[in-house]
Coordinates of C-alpha atoms in Angstrom, one line a residue:
M146 CA 183.4 37.0 143.0
T147 CA 183.1 33.6 141.3
R148 CA 185.9 31.9 139.5
A149 CA 184.1 32.6 136.2
G150 CA 183.9 36.3 137.1
V151 CA 187.6 36.4 137.9
G152 CA 188.4 34.8 134.6
G153 CA 186.1 37.2 132.8
V154 CA 187.8 40.3 134.3
L155 CA 191.3 39.0 133.5
A156 CA 190.2 38.1 129.9
L157 CA 188.8 41.6 129.4
V158 CA 192.0 43.3 130.8
V159 CA 194.3 41.1 128.8
L160 CA 192.4 41.9 125.6
A161 CA 192.5 45.7 126.4
C162 CA 196.2 45.6 127.0
A163 CA 196.8 43.5 123.9
L164 CA 194.8 45.9 121.7
G165 CA 196.7 48.9 123.3
A166 CA 200.1 47.3 122.6
R167 CA 199.3 46.5 118.9
A168 CA 197.2 49.5 117.9
D169 CA 199.3 50.0 114.8
G170 CA 198.4 46.5 113.5
S171 CA 201.9 45.7 112.4
D172 CA 203.0 42.0 112.2
H173 CA 206.7 43.1 112.5
K174 CA 207.7 41.3 109.2
Y175 CA 209.6 43.2 106.5
K176 CA 211.2 42.7 103.1
D177 CA 214.6 44.2 102.1
G178 CA 214.2 47.9 101.6
D179 CA 210.9 48.2 103.4
H180 CA 210.3 51.4 105.3
V181 CA 210.2 50.7 109.0
L182 CA 208.6 53.6 110.9
L183 CA 210.6 55.4 113.5
Y184 CA 208.5 57.4 116.0
A185 CA 209.9 60.2 118.1
N186 CA 208.2 60.1 121.5
K187 CA 209.3 62.8 124.0
V188 CA 212.2 64.8 125.5
G189 CA 212.7 65.9 129.0
P190 CA 215.2 66.3 131.9
F191 CA 216.7 62.9 132.8
H192 CA 216.1 63.3 136.5
N193 CA 212.5 64.4 136.2
P194 CA 210.6 61.5 134.6
S195 CA 207.2 63.2 134.8
E196 CA 208.4 66.4 133.1
T197 CA 208.5 65.4 129.5
Y198 CA 207.6 67.4 126.4
R199 CA 206.8 66.8 122.8
Y200 CA 209.8 66.0 120.6
Y201 CA 209.2 68.8 118.2
D202 CA 208.9 71.4 121.0
L203 CA 212.6 71.7 120.5
P204 CA 213.9 72.9 117.1
F205 CA 214.8 69.4 115.6
C206 CA 214.5 68.4 112.0
A207 CA 210.9 67.6 111.3
P208 CA 209.1 66.1 108.3
E209 CA 206.9 68.4 106.2
H210 CA 203.7 66.9 107.5
P211 CA 204.4 65.0 110.8
K212 CA 201.7 62.6 111.8
D213 CA 200.8 61.6 115.3
K214 CA 200.5 57.9 116.0
K215 CA 197.1 56.7 117.2
E216 CA 197.6 55.7 120.8
A217 CA 195.7 53.6 123.3
L218 CA 194.4 54.9 126.6
G219 CA 197.3 53.6 128.7
E220 CA 199.9 55.1 126.4
V221 CA 198.3 58.5 126.7
L222 CA 198.1 58.2 130.5
N223 CA 201.8 57.2 130.4
G224 CA 202.7 60.6 128.7
D225 CA 203.6 59.0 125.3
R226 CA 203.0 61.3 122.3
L227 CA 204.5 59.4 119.3
V228 CA 205.0 61.3 116.1
D229 CA 206.8 60.5 112.8
A230 CA 210.5 61.1 112.8
P231 CA 212.3 62.1 109.5
Y232 CA 215.0 59.4 109.8
E233 CA 214.8 56.8 107.0
L234 CA 215.8 53.5 108.5
N235 CA 214.8 51.1 105.7
F236 CA 215.1 47.4 106.5
K237 CA 218.7 46.1 106.0
E238 CA 219.8 49.3 104.3
D239 CA 223.1 50.7 105.6
K240 CA 223.7 54.5 105.5
N241 CA 226.8 56.6 106.2
S242 CA 226.6 60.2 107.2
K243 CA 223.2 60.8 105.6
I244 CA 222.2 64.5 105.9
L245 CA 218.9 64.9 107.7
C246 CA 218.5 68.7 107.3
K247 CA 220.3 72.0 107.4
K248 CA 219.1 74.9 109.4
T249 CA 220.2 78.0 111.1
L250 CA 219.2 78.2 114.8
T251 CA 218.0 81.6 116.0
K252 CA 219.2 83.1 119.3
E253 CA 215.9 82.0 121.0
Q254 CA 216.3 78.4 119.7
V255 CA 219.9 78.3 120.8
A256 CA 218.9 79.5 124.3
K257 CA 216.2 76.9 124.4
L258 CA 218.6 74.1 123.4
R259 CA 221.3 75.3 125.8
D260 CA 218.8 75.2 128.7
A261 CA 217.9 71.6 127.6
V262 CA 221.5 70.5 127.6
A263 CA 222.1 72.1 131.0
K264 CA 219.2 70.1 132.4
D265 CA 220.5 66.8 130.9
Y266 CA 217.6 66.4 128.4
Y267 CA 217.2 63.0 126.8
F268 CA 215.1 61.9 123.9
Q269 CA 213.1 58.7 123.5
M270 CA 212.1 57.1 120.2
Y271 CA 210.4 53.8 119.2
Y272 CA 211.5 51.7 116.2
D273 CA 209.3 48.7 115.4
D274 CA 208.0 49.0 119.0
L275 CA 211.6 48.9 120.4
P276 CA 212.6 51.8 122.6
L277 CA 215.8 53.8 122.2
W278 CA 217.2 56.7 124.1
G279 CA 220.0 59.3 123.7
F280 CA 221.1 62.6 125.2
L281 CA 220.8 65.9 123.3
G282 CA 224.2 67.1 124.2
K283 CA 226.7 67.6 127.0
M284 CA 228.1 70.3 129.2
D285 CA 231.9 70.6 129.5
K286 CA 233.2 72.6 132.5
D287 CA 236.6 74.3 132.3
R288 CA 238.3 73.5 135.6
E289 CA 240.7 76.4 135.3
Q290 CA 238.3 79.2 134.4
G291 CA 235.1 77.6 135.8
D292 CA 233.2 78.4 132.6
A293 CA 230.8 75.9 131.1
K294 CA 230.7 74.9 127.4
Y295 CA 227.5 73.6 125.9
L296 CA 227.7 71.2 123.1
L297 CA 224.7 70.0 121.0
F298 CA 225.1 66.6 119.3
K299 CA 224.3 66.8 115.6
H300 CA 225.0 63.2 114.5
I301 CA 223.2 60.0 115.5
H302 CA 224.3 56.5 114.7
F303 CA 221.8 53.6 114.7
D304 CA 223.0 50.0 115.3
I305 CA 220.2 47.7 114.3
M306 CA 220.1 43.9 114.6
Y307 CA 217.8 41.6 112.6
N308 CA 217.0 38.0 112.3
D309 CA 215.5 36.8 109.0
N310 CA 212.7 39.3 108.2
R311 CA 212.3 40.8 111.7
V312 CA 213.9 43.6 113.7
I313 CA 215.4 42.3 116.9
E314 CA 217.4 45.1 118.6
I315 CA 218.3 48.7 118.1
N316 CA 220.9 50.9 119.8
V317 CA 221.6 54.6 119.3
Q318 CA 224.9 56.4 119.7
T319 CA 225.6 60.1 119.8
D320 CA 229.1 61.1 118.9
P321 CA 230.5 63.9 121.3
N322 CA 233.2 64.6 118.7
V323 CA 230.5 65.6 116.2
A324 CA 228.9 68.5 118.1
V325 CA 228.2 72.2 117.7
D326 CA 228.9 74.8 120.3
I327 CA 225.8 76.6 121.5
T328 CA 227.4 78.4 124.5
E329 CA 226.9 81.9 123.1
D330 CA 223.6 83.8 122.3
K331 CA 224.0 84.0 118.5
E332 CA 222.7 82.4 115.4
V333 CA 224.2 79.0 114.7
P334 CA 224.2 77.2 111.4
I335 CA 223.9 73.4 111.9
E336 CA 223.7 70.3 109.7
F337 CA 222.0 67.3 111.4
S338 CA 223.0 63.9 110.1
Y339 CA 222.7 60.2 110.9
S340 CA 224.1 56.8 109.9
V341 CA 222.7 53.3 110.0
T342 CA 224.4 49.9 110.4
W343 CA 222.5 46.6 110.1
K344 CA 223.9 43.4 111.7
K345 CA 222.6 39.8 111.7
T346 CA 221.8 38.1 115.0
D347 CA 220.5 34.6 116.1
I348 CA 218.2 36.0 118.8
P349 CA 214.6 34.9 118.0
F350 CA 211.9 37.5 117.7
E351 CA 210.1 36.1 120.7
K352 CA 213.0 36.9 123.0
R353 CA 213.9 40.4 121.7
M354 CA 212.4 42.1 124.9
E355 CA 214.5 40.0 127.2
K356 CA 217.4 42.5 126.8
Y357 CA 215.4 45.0 128.8
S358 CA 214.5 42.5 131.5
K359 CA 218.1 41.4 131.9
S360 CA 219.4 45.0 132.0
S361 CA 217.1 45.6 135.0
S362 CA 218.1 42.5 136.8
M363 CA 221.8 41.6 136.4
P364 CA 222.7 38.3 138.0
Q365 CA 224.7 39.9 140.8
H366 CA 221.9 42.4 141.5
L367 CA 219.3 39.7 141.3
E368 CA 221.2 37.6 143.8
I369 CA 221.5 40.5 146.2
H370 CA 217.8 41.4 145.7
W371 CA 216.7 37.8 146.5
F372 CA 219.0 37.6 149.6
S373 CA 217.8 41.0 150.9
I374 CA 214.1 40.0 150.5
I375 CA 214.6 36.6 152.1
N376 CA 216.5 38.1 155.0
S377 CA 213.8 40.7 155.5
C378 CA 211.0 38.2 155.3
V379 CA 212.7 35.7 157.6
T380 CA 213.2 38.4 160.2
V381 CA 209.6 39.6 160.0
L382 CA 208.2 36.0 160.0
L383 CA 210.4 35.1 163.1
L384 CA 209.1 38.2 164.9
T385 CA 205.5 37.3 163.9
G386 CA 206.0 33.7 165.0
F387 CA 207.3 34.8 168.4
L388 CA 204.3 37.1 168.8
A389 CA 201.9 34.3 167.6
T390 CA 203.4 31.9 170.1
I391 CA 203.0 34.3 173.0
L392 CA 199.5 35.3 172.0
M393 CA 198.4 31.6 171.6
R394 CA 199.8 30.7 175.0
V395 CA 198.1 33.6 176.7
L396 CA 194.8 32.8 175.0
K397 CA 195.1 29.2 176.0
N398 CA 195.5 30.2 179.6
D399 CA 192.5 32.5 179.3
F400 CA 190.3 29.8 177.8
I401 CA 191.3 27.4 180.6
K402 CA 190.3 30.0 183.2
Y403 CA 187.0 30.8 181.5
S404 CA 186.1 27.1 181.0
H405 CA 185.8 26.6 184.8
E406 CA 182.2 27.3 185.7
D407 CA 183.0 27.6 189.5
E408 CA 185.6 30.3 189.2
S409 CA 185.0 33.2 191.6
L410 CA 183.8 36.7 190.6
E411 CA 187.2 38.1 191.6
D412 CA 189.0 35.9 189.1
Q413 CA 186.6 37.0 186.4
E414 CA 187.3 40.6 187.1
E415 CA 191.1 40.0 186.9
T416 CA 191.0 39.2 183.2
G417 CA 189.9 42.0 181.0
W418 CA 188.6 40.8 177.7
K419 CA 185.8 38.6 179.0
Y420 CA 184.8 41.3 181.4
I421 CA 183.8 43.6 178.4
H422 CA 181.9 41.0 176.4
G423 CA 178.8 43.2 176.6
D424 CA 180.5 46.1 174.8
V425 CA 183.0 44.5 172.4
F426 CA 180.4 44.2 169.6
R427 CA 178.9 47.6 170.1
F428 CA 178.8 49.2 166.6
P429 CA 181.4 52.0 166.0
K430 CA 180.6 55.7 165.6
Q431 CA 180.5 57.1 162.0
K432 CA 179.0 53.9 160.6
S433 CA 178.7 55.2 157.1
L434 CA 182.4 56.3 156.9
F435 CA 183.5 53.0 158.5
A436 CA 181.5 50.9 156.0
A437 CA 182.7 53.1 153.0
I438 CA 186.4 52.5 154.1
I439 CA 185.8 48.7 154.3
G440 CA 184.1 48.7 150.8
S441 CA 186.8 50.8 149.1
G442 CA 189.6 48.9 150.9
T443 CA 188.1 45.6 149.7
Q444 CA 188.0 46.9 146.1
L445 CA 191.6 48.1 146.2
L446 CA 192.7 44.7 147.6
A447 CA 190.9 43.0 144.7
L448 CA 192.5 45.5 142.3
A449 CA 196.0 44.6 143.6
I450 CA 195.4 40.9 143.3
F451 CA 194.1 41.1 139.7
I452 CA 197.2 43.3 138.8
F453 CA 199.5 40.7 140.3
L454 CA 197.8 37.9 138.4
L455 CA 198.2 39.8 135.1
A456 CA 201.9 40.5 136.0
L457 CA 202.6 36.9 136.8
V458 CA 201.2 35.7 133.4
G459 CA 203.5 38.1 131.6
V460 CA 201.1 40.9 130.4
F461 CA 203.3 43.7 131.7
Y462 CA 206.5 42.8 129.7
P463 CA 209.0 45.6 129.4
Y464 CA 207.8 48.5 127.2
N465 CA 204.3 47.1 126.6
R466 CA 203.4 50.7 126.5
G467 CA 200.6 51.7 128.7
A468 CA 199.5 48.2 129.6
L469 CA 199.7 48.8 133.3
F470 CA 197.7 52.0 133.2
T471 CA 195.1 50.4 130.9
A472 CA 194.8 47.5 133.4
L473 CA 194.5 49.8 136.4
V474 CA 191.7 51.8 134.8
V475 CA 189.8 48.8 133.4
I476 CA 190.1 46.7 136.6
Y477 CA 189.2 49.5 138.9
A478 CA 186.1 50.1 136.8
L479 CA 185.1 46.5 136.8
T480 CA 185.7 45.9 140.5
S481 CA 183.6 48.9 141.6
G482 CA 180.7 46.4 142.2
I483 CA 182.8 44.8 144.9
A484 CA 183.0 48.1 146.8
G485 CA 179.3 48.7 146.4
Y486 CA 178.3 45.2 147.6
T487 CA 180.8 45.2 150.6
A488 CA 180.0 48.7 151.8
T489 CA 176.2 48.4 151.6
S490 CA 176.0 44.9 153.0
F491 CA 178.2 45.8 156.0
Y492 CA 176.5 49.2 156.5
L493 CA 173.2 47.4 156.8
Q494 CA 174.7 44.9 159.2
L495 CA 175.7 47.8 161.4
E496 CA 172.0 48.8 161.4
G497 CA 172.6 51.8 159.1
T498 CA 169.5 53.4 157.5
N499 CA 170.6 55.6 154.6
W500 CA 172.3 53.1 152.4
V501 CA 172.1 55.3 149.2
R502 CA 174.1 58.0 150.9
N503 CA 176.6 55.4 152.1
L504 CA 176.9 54.1 148.5
I505 CA 177.7 57.6 147.2
F506 CA 180.2 58.1 150.0
T507 CA 181.9 54.8 149.0
G508 CA 182.1 55.8 145.4
C509 CA 183.8 59.1 146.3
L510 CA 186.0 58.0 149.1
F511 CA 189.0 57.1 146.9
C512 CA 187.9 58.5 143.6
G513 CA 187.2 62.0 145.0
P514 CA 190.7 62.8 146.3
L515 CA 192.2 61.1 143.2
F516 CA 190.1 63.2 140.9
L517 CA 190.9 66.5 142.7
T518 CA 194.7 65.6 142.6
F519 CA 194.4 64.8 138.9
C520 CA 192.7 68.1 138.2
F521 CA 195.4 70.0 140.0
L522 CA 198.3 68.1 138.4
N523 CA 196.8 68.2 134.9
T524 CA 196.5 72.0 135.3
V525 CA 200.2 72.2 136.2
A526 CA 201.1 70.0 133.2
I527 CA 199.0 72.2 130.9
A528 CA 200.8 75.3 132.3
Y529 CA 204.2 73.6 131.6
S530 CA 203.0 72.3 128.1
A531 CA 204.1 68.9 129.2
T532 CA 203.0 65.6 127.7
A533 CA 201.6 64.6 131.1
A534 CA 198.7 66.9 130.3
L535 CA 195.9 64.7 129.1
P536 CA 194.1 65.6 125.9
F537 CA 190.5 66.6 126.1
G538 CA 189.4 63.4 124.3
T539 CA 191.2 61.2 126.8
I540 CA 189.5 63.0 129.7
I541 CA 186.1 62.4 128.0
V542 CA 186.9 58.7 127.7
I543 CA 187.8 58.4 131.4
I544 CA 184.6 60.3 132.3
L545 CA 182.6 57.9 130.1
I546 CA 184.2 54.9 131.7
W547 CA 183.3 56.3 135.1
A548 CA 179.7 57.1 134.1
L549 CA 178.9 54.0 132.1
V550 CA 180.9 51.3 133.9
T551 CA 182.2 52.3 137.3
S552 CA 179.0 54.0 138.6
P553 CA 176.5 51.4 137.3
L554 CA 178.5 48.5 138.7
L555 CA 178.8 50.4 142.0
V556 CA 175.0 50.8 142.2
L557 CA 174.4 47.2 141.1
G558 CA 176.8 46.0 143.8
G559 CA 175.0 48.2 146.4
I560 CA 171.6 46.8 145.4
A561 CA 173.0 43.3 145.7
G562 CA 174.4 44.1 149.1
K563 CA 171.0 45.5 150.2
N564 CA 169.2 42.4 149.1
S565 CA 171.7 40.0 150.7
N566 CA 169.9 40.3 154.1
T567 CA 173.0 39.3 156.0
E568 CA 173.1 39.9 159.7
F569 CA 176.0 40.8 161.9
Q570 CA 177.0 37.7 163.7
A571 CA 177.9 38.6 167.3
P572 CA 178.4 35.7 169.7
C573 CA 177.7 38.0 172.7
R574 CA 174.7 40.2 173.5
T575 CA 175.5 43.9 173.6
T576 CA 174.5 45.8 176.8
K577 CA 172.2 48.8 176.6
Y578 CA 174.7 51.3 178.1
P579 CA 178.5 51.3 177.2
R580 CA 181.1 50.8 179.8
E581 CA 183.6 53.6 180.5
V582 CA 187.0 52.9 179.0
P583 CA 189.5 52.9 181.9
Q584 CA 192.4 55.4 182.0
L585 CA 195.3 53.9 180.1
P586 CA 199.0 54.8 179.8
W587 CA 200.1 57.0 176.9
Y588 CA 201.7 54.1 174.9
R589 CA 198.3 52.4 174.7
S590 CA 196.7 55.4 172.9
T591 CA 195.9 55.5 169.2
I592 CA 199.0 57.2 167.7
P593 CA 201.7 55.1 169.6
Q594 CA 199.7 51.9 168.7
M595 CA 199.6 53.0 165.0
A596 CA 203.4 53.5 165.1
M597 CA 204.0 50.0 166.5
A598 CA 201.5 48.5 164.1
G599 CA 203.0 50.1 160.9
F600 CA 206.6 49.5 161.7
L601 CA 206.7 45.7 161.3
P602 CA 204.8 45.5 158.0
F603 CA 206.8 48.4 156.6
S604 CA 210.1 46.7 157.5
A605 CA 208.9 43.7 155.4
I606 CA 208.5 45.9 152.2
Y607 CA 211.2 48.5 152.8
I608 CA 213.8 46.9 150.6
E609 CA 211.4 46.3 147.7
L610 CA 210.1 49.9 147.9
Y611 CA 213.5 51.2 146.6
Y612 CA 213.3 49.1 143.4
I613 CA 209.6 50.0 142.8
F614 CA 210.4 53.8 143.2
A615 CA 213.4 53.5 141.0
S616 CA 211.2 52.0 138.3
I617 CA 208.2 54.4 138.6
W618 CA 210.2 57.6 139.3
G619 CA 213.4 56.7 137.4
H620 CA 214.5 54.9 134.3
K621 CA 214.9 51.4 135.6
I622 CA 212.6 48.6 134.6
Y623 CA 210.8 46.4 137.1
T624 CA 210.3 42.9 135.9
I625 CA 210.7 40.6 139.0
Y626 CA 207.0 40.4 139.8
S627 CA 207.4 37.0 141.6
I628 CA 209.4 38.7 144.3
L629 CA 207.0 41.6 144.6
F630 CA 204.0 39.1 144.9
I631 CA 205.8 37.3 147.7
V632 CA 206.4 40.6 149.5
F633 CA 202.8 41.6 149.0
I634 CA 201.5 38.4 150.5
I635 CA 203.8 38.8 153.5
L636 CA 202.7 42.4 153.9
I637 CA 199.0 41.2 154.1
I638 CA 199.8 38.4 156.6
V639 CA 202.0 40.6 158.8
T640 CA 199.5 43.4 158.8
A641 CA 196.7 41.1 159.7
F642 CA 198.6 39.4 162.5
V643 CA 200.1 42.6 164.1
T644 CA 196.6 44.2 164.1
V645 CA 195.1 41.1 165.7
A646 CA 197.8 41.1 168.4
L647 CA 197.3 44.8 169.2
T648 CA 193.5 44.3 169.3
Y649 CA 193.9 41.5 171.9
F650 CA 196.2 43.7 174.0
Q651 CA 193.6 46.5 173.8
L652 CA 190.7 44.2 174.9
A653 CA 192.9 42.7 177.7
V654 CA 193.0 46.2 179.3
E655 CA 189.2 46.5 179.0
D656 CA 189.3 49.0 176.1
H657 CA 186.3 47.9 174.0
E658 CA 186.7 50.6 171.3
W659 CA 188.7 48.4 168.9
W660 CA 186.8 48.9 165.7
W661 CA 188.3 52.2 164.5
R662 CA 191.6 51.3 166.2
S663 CA 192.0 48.1 164.1
V664 CA 191.5 50.1 160.8
L665 CA 193.9 52.8 161.9
C666 CA 196.6 50.3 163.0
G667 CA 196.2 48.2 159.9
G668 CA 196.4 51.2 157.6
S669 CA 199.3 52.9 159.4
T670 CA 201.8 51.2 157.0
G671 CA 200.5 53.7 154.4
I672 CA 201.7 56.6 156.6
F673 CA 205.1 54.9 156.9
I674 CA 205.3 54.6 153.1
F675 CA 204.5 58.3 152.8
F676 CA 207.4 59.2 155.1
Y677 CA 209.6 56.9 152.9
C678 CA 208.4 59.0 149.9
I679 CA 209.8 62.1 151.6
Y680 CA 213.1 60.4 152.3
Y681 CA 213.3 59.0 148.8
Y682 CA 212.7 62.4 147.2
H683 CA 215.4 64.2 149.2
A684 CA 218.0 61.5 149.7
R685 CA 217.7 59.0 146.8
S686 CA 216.6 61.0 143.8
D687 CA 217.7 64.1 141.9
M688 CA 214.2 65.2 141.1
S689 CA 213.6 69.0 141.2
G690 CA 211.2 71.7 140.0
F691 CA 207.6 72.5 140.9
M692 CA 206.0 70.2 138.3
Q693 CA 208.0 67.1 139.2
T694 CA 207.6 67.7 142.9
S695 CA 203.9 68.2 142.5
F696 CA 203.5 65.0 140.5
F697 CA 205.7 62.9 142.8
F698 CA 203.9 64.0 146.1
G699 CA 200.5 64.3 144.5
Y700 CA 200.3 60.8 143.1
M701 CA 202.3 59.2 145.9
T702 CA 199.9 60.7 148.5
C703 CA 197.0 59.0 146.6
V704 CA 198.9 55.7 146.5
C705 CA 199.7 55.9 150.2
Y706 CA 196.0 56.7 150.9
G707 CA 195.0 53.7 148.8
F708 CA 197.4 51.5 150.9
F709 CA 195.8 53.0 154.1
L710 CA 192.3 52.0 153.0
M711 CA 193.4 48.5 151.7
L712 CA 195.6 47.5 154.7
G713 CA 193.1 49.1 157.2
T714 CA 190.4 46.8 155.7
V715 CA 192.8 43.8 156.1
G716 CA 193.5 44.8 159.7
F717 CA 189.8 45.2 160.6
R718 CA 188.7 41.9 158.9
A719 CA 191.5 40.0 160.7
S720 CA 190.6 41.6 164.0
L721 CA 186.8 40.9 163.5
F722 CA 187.5 37.2 162.8
F723 CA 189.7 37.0 165.9
V724 CA 187.3 38.8 168.2
R725 CA 184.4 36.6 167.0
H726 CA 186.5 33.5 167.5
I727 CA 187.6 34.2 171.1
Y728 CA 184.2 35.3 172.3
R729 CA 182.5 32.3 170.6
S730 CA 185.0 30.0 172.5
I731 CA 183.7 31.1 176.0
K732 CA 180.4 31.3 177.8
C733 CA 179.1 34.8 178.0
E734 CA 176.4 35.6 180.6

């Protein structure tokens, strides 16, 4: 893709994210007494971030005609369902114990709220695009009798800071001393109330989101974070450096041997990788699947790079609601041409004949499993009446994006790849009949080699994975994209080098079937990440329930599969470059 093309993709995504973030059209400037909208978003168990419900699914005070806020695609994908809240938080107007509503909770409503308190339900709201949270109640356990007492908070206090005519910060407090007992199954009369305090601050409007960034990266945590990453990276790079030194020295000795034209036949047979020069460029089996993996992996690599570029320029600032999901959908659609071009071009280089079938295969290789996973999880969310269930209109929008953008660009990329007329550049002629692969020890078989190949790259990202998971499947905010980008680059470099080293060792023992092995070894880090998902779910998180478990393992399986395709492509490309280089450096009869 050209520099202009890259700039165009980024410009489109930045525009889409900006439109999504400011769909309400507010300029965030108010006069004294102006009504500033407070939106209630969702409620749900604190430890199950995917299991969220609409705010008014619980019997809270509601306005007579609640209106849903119009949301962008990314916000809907994020599970946000904003609706008017009845609190009147007018600009710079203090209020003390203002009654919100009086109601009598039925036995069923009491049971529903008691279940919510038992599961540590929290609520989330937005005030002038600033997020705020609070818990619905608390559960007190009597140590002597062992009984639990369920208390529902009925008073909320808002602390709001302003600078000139703009809202800068908002905090919410629930008073445990002002609560109602909902332990027993009986009707409970309740009076909900709230209070508001406005305070002046010198924080400029442009820096009001820094509070959320700082809360996720306290100085001491940030220092530990950097130290851990540097320590991990230095260890991995040292190991990679030692491996590189050994490999270069061995190769140098090989080149010196092969450069002597008078060497004996016995000497030639002693070294393995030149001995199989007539088979090393023999095309792999399952050409269509192989080319589809390379095409999809290249697209996912481009997607990751574009996302990092947007993150580094500050598009994904904290609580830019749905910006990341919008960017993922838009960039994936726009980069589908890369998959089509790469897969078709490479398939034809491998002397494939049915390029149309290969193009369809490429389009379905990643999207197919992702679509099936989405259908299952969306059905589960509908059964739970959760906000994770996408509305019919949003599903139609995604289908239209796929039909009008993704598929046409995939086909155009395929046509461009077909017309590129590039040939596979093999420095050695391939013999008519393949050599038999010699009997090798068990540790040189595919699975042990994959285990060795995946361990070193995984060790480079292991520390960072915890912070990413705590952000995606918890309530922490990830903002240190510079560290993540460094780790990503190291992951790519280490994956490429480890795969190259294992490819050389494979060729040295006269095993010429390196094509699929390089993809499997490169992509094996994705399998390690999946095992880390299992460990994180059981040891590091408090997630529970069928819905949350389904969402966690469903989407993380797709993510790990995406890593497998992307890193498998990196491993193969690096190995192909290496194999071409070493066989071009010697004379092959």
